[in-house]
mmCIF file of C-alpha atoms in Angstrom:
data_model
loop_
_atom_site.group_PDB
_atom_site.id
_atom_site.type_symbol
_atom_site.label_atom_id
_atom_site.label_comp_id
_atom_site.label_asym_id
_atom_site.label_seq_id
_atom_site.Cartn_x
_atom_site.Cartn_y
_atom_site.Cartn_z
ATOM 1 C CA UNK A 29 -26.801 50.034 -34.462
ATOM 2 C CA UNK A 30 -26.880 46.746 -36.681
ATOM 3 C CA UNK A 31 -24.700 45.689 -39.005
ATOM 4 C CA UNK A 32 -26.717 45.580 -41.828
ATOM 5 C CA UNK A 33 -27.798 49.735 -40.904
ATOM 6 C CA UNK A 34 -23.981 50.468 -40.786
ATOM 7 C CA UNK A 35 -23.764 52.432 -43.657
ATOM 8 C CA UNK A 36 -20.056 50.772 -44.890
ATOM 9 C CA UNK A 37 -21.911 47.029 -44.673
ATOM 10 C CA UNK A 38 -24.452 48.321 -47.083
ATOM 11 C CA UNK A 39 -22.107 50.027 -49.268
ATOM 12 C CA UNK A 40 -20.213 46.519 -50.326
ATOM 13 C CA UNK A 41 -21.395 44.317 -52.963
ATOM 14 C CA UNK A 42 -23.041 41.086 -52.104
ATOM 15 C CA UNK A 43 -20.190 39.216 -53.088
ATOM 16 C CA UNK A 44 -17.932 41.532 -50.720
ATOM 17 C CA UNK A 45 -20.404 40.649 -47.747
ATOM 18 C CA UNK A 46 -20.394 37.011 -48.602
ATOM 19 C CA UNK A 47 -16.588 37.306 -48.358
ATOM 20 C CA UNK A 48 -16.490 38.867 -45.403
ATOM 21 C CA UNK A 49 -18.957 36.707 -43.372
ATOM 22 C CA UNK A 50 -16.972 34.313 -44.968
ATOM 23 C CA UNK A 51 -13.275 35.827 -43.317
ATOM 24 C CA UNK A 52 -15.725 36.150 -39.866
ATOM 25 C CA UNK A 53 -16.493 32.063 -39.883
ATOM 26 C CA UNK A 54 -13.092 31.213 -40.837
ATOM 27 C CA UNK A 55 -11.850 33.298 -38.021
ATOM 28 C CA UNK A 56 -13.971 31.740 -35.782
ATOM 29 C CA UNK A 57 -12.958 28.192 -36.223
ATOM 30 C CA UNK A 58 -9.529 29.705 -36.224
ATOM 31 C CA UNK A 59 -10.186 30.616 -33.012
ATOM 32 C CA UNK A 60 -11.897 28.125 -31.668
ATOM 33 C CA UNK A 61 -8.502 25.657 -32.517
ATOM 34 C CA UNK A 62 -5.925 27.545 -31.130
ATOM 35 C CA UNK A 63 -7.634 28.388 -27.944
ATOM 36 C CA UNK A 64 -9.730 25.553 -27.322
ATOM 37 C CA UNK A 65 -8.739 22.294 -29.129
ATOM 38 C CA UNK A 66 -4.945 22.917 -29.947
ATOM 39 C CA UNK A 67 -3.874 22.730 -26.391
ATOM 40 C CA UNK A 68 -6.642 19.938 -24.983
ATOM 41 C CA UNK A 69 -4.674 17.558 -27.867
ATOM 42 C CA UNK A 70 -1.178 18.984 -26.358
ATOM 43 C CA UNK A 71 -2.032 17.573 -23.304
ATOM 44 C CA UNK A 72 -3.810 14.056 -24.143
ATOM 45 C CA UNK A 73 -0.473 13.872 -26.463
ATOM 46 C CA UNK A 74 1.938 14.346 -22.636
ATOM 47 C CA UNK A 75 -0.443 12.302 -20.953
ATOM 48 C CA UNK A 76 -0.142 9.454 -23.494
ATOM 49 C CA UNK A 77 3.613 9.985 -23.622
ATOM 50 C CA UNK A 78 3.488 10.099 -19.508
ATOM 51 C CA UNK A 79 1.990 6.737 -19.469
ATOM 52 C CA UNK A 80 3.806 5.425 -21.791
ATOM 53 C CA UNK A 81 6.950 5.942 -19.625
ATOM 54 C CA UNK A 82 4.995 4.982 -16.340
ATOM 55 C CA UNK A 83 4.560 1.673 -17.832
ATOM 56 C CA UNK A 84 8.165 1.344 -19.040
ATOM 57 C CA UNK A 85 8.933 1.559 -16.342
ATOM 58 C CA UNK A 86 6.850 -0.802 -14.171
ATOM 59 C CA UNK A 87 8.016 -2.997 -16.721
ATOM 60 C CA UNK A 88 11.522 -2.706 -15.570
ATOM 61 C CA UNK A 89 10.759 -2.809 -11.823
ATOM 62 C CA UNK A 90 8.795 -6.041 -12.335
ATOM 63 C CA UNK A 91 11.825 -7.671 -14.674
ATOM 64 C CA UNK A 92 14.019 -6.526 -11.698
ATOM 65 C CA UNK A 93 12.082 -8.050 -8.758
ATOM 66 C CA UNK A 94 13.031 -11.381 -9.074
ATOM 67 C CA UNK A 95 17.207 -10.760 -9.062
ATOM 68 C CA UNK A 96 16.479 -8.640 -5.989
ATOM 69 C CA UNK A 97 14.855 -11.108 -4.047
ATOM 70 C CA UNK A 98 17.788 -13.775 -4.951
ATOM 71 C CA UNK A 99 20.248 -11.332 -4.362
ATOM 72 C CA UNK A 100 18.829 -10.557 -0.893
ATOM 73 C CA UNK A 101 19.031 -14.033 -0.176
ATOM 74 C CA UNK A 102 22.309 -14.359 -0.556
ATOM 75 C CA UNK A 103 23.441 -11.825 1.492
ATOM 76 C CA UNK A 104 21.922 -12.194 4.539
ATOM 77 C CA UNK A 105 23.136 -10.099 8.104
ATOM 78 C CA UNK A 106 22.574 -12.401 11.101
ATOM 79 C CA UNK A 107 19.499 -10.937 12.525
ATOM 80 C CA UNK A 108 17.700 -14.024 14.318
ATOM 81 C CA UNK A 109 18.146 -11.963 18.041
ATOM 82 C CA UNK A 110 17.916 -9.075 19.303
ATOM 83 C CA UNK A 111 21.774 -9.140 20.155
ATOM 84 C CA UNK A 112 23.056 -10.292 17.019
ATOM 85 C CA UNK A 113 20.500 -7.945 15.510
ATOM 86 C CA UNK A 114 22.063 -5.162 17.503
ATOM 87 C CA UNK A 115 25.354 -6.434 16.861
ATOM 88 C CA UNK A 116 25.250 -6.116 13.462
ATOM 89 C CA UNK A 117 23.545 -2.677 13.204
ATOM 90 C CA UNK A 118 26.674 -1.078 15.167
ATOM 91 C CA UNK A 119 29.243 -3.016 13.234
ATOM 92 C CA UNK A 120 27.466 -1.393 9.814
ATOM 93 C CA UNK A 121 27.198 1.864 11.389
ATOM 94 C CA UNK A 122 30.989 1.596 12.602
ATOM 95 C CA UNK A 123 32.296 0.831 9.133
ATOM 96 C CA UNK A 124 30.102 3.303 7.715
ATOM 97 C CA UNK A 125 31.576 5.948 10.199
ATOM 98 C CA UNK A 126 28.048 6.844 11.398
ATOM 99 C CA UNK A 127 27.823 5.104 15.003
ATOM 100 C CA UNK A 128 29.552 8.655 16.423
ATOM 101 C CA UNK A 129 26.387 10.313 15.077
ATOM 102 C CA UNK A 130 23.255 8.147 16.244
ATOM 103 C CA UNK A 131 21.733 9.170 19.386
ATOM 104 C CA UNK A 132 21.994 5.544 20.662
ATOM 105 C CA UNK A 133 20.728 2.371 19.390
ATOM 106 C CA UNK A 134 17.828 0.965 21.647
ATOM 107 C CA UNK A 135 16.013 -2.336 22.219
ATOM 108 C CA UNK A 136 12.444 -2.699 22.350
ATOM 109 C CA UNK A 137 10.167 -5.638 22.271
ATOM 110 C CA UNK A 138 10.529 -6.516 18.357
ATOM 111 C CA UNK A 139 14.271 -5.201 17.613
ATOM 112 C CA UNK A 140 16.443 -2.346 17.383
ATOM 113 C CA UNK A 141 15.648 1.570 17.293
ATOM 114 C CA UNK A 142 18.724 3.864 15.298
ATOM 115 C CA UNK A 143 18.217 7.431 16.350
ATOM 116 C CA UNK A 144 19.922 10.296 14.673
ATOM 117 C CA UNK A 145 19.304 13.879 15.678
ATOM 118 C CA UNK A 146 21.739 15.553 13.062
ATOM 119 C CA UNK A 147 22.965 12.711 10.234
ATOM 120 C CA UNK A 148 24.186 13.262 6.264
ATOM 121 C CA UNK A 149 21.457 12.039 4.396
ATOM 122 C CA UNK A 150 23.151 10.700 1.684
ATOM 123 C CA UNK A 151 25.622 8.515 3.555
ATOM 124 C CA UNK A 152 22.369 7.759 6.057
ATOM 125 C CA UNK A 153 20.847 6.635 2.627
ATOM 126 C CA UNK A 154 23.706 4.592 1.436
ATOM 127 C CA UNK A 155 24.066 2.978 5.200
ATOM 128 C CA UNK A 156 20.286 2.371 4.598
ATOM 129 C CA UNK A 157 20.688 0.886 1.285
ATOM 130 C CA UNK A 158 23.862 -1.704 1.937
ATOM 131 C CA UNK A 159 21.786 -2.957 4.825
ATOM 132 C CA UNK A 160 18.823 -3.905 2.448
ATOM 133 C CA UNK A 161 21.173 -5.259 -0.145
ATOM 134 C CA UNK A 162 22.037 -7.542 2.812
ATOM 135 C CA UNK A 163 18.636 -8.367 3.134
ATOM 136 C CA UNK A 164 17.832 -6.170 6.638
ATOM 137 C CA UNK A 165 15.033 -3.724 5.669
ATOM 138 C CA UNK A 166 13.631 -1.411 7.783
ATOM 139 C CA UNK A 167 9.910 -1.515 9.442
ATOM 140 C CA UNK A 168 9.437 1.683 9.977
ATOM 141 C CA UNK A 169 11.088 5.125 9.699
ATOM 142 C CA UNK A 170 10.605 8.446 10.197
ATOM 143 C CA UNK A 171 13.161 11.186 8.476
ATOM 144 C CA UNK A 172 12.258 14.642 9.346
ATOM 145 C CA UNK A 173 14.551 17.346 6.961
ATOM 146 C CA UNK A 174 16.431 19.610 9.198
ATOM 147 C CA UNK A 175 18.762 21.699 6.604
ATOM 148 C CA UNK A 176 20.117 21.228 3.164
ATOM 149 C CA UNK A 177 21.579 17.726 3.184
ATOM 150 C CA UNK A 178 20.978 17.041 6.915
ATOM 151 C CA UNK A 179 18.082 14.946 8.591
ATOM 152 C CA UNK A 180 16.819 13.699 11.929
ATOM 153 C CA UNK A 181 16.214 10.207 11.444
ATOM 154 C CA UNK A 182 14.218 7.189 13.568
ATOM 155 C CA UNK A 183 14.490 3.701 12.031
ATOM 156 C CA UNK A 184 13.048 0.507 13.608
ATOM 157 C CA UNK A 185 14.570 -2.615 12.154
ATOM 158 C CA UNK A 186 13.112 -6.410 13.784
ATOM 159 C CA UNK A 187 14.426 -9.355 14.646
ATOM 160 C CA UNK A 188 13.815 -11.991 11.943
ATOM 161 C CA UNK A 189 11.682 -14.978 12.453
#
């Protein structure tokens, strides 16, 4: 059954039908804004604000680069063998209070191997972080989670040249 055979439709006056058509087009854009354009400009407005932060941000890590590298050159740990290297690793780990924890510190053909089975991770992170301030980052690590606050850690720092 049409609209136009629906005996109510033909009962109105033509203004009353303009009106309503009228009320049916207005509802539609109404519609079509709240479900379809209102939240596609939400989100271009986050992603704008997003990158606008991202790029804060890189702006402040690029500012910051240059003081870190003079800082780290400053502070350097003696690190130009394998021994001292190794030396110095269990001297940082004894005043951190960690050495009782690793699973042994091992040489291999480049530098020195820290295992921990079972370690804090925060004070493994701190211990981790005074050593770069002092200029001796690690090459390569691998932290697997093992509870809430604990971690089994490898981390390979080299000798350097």
């Amino acid at each position: 059954m049409s609209i136009q055979n629906n005996p109510m439709w033909t009962q109105l006056a033509e203004r009353e039908k303009r009106l309503v058509i009228g009320l049916v087009v207005f509802l539609g854009i109404m519609a079509v804004y709240i479900l379809v354009w209102s939240p596609i400009q939400t989100s271009i407005e986050q992603k704008e604000a997003a990158l606008h932060k991202a790029e804060s941000e890189w702006m402040w890590l690029v500012e910051q680069a240059p003081k870190v590298t003079r800082a780290s050159k400053n502070m350097t740990l003696p690190a130009h063998s394998k021994t001292a290297l190794m030396d110095s690793l269990q001297k940082s780990l004894r005043q951190k209070r960690l050495l009782q924890e690793t699973e042994g510190l091992k040489l291999n053909n480049n530098g020195v191997i820290v295992k921990f089975e079972q370690v804090d991770a925060p004070r493994l992170f701190r211990w981790i972080t005074e050593l770069e301030q002092k200029g001796l980052t690690a090459t390569s690590m691998t932290l697997t989670p093992i509870s809430e606050g604990m971690t089994q850690a490898e981390i390979m720092y080299e000798v350097v040249k």
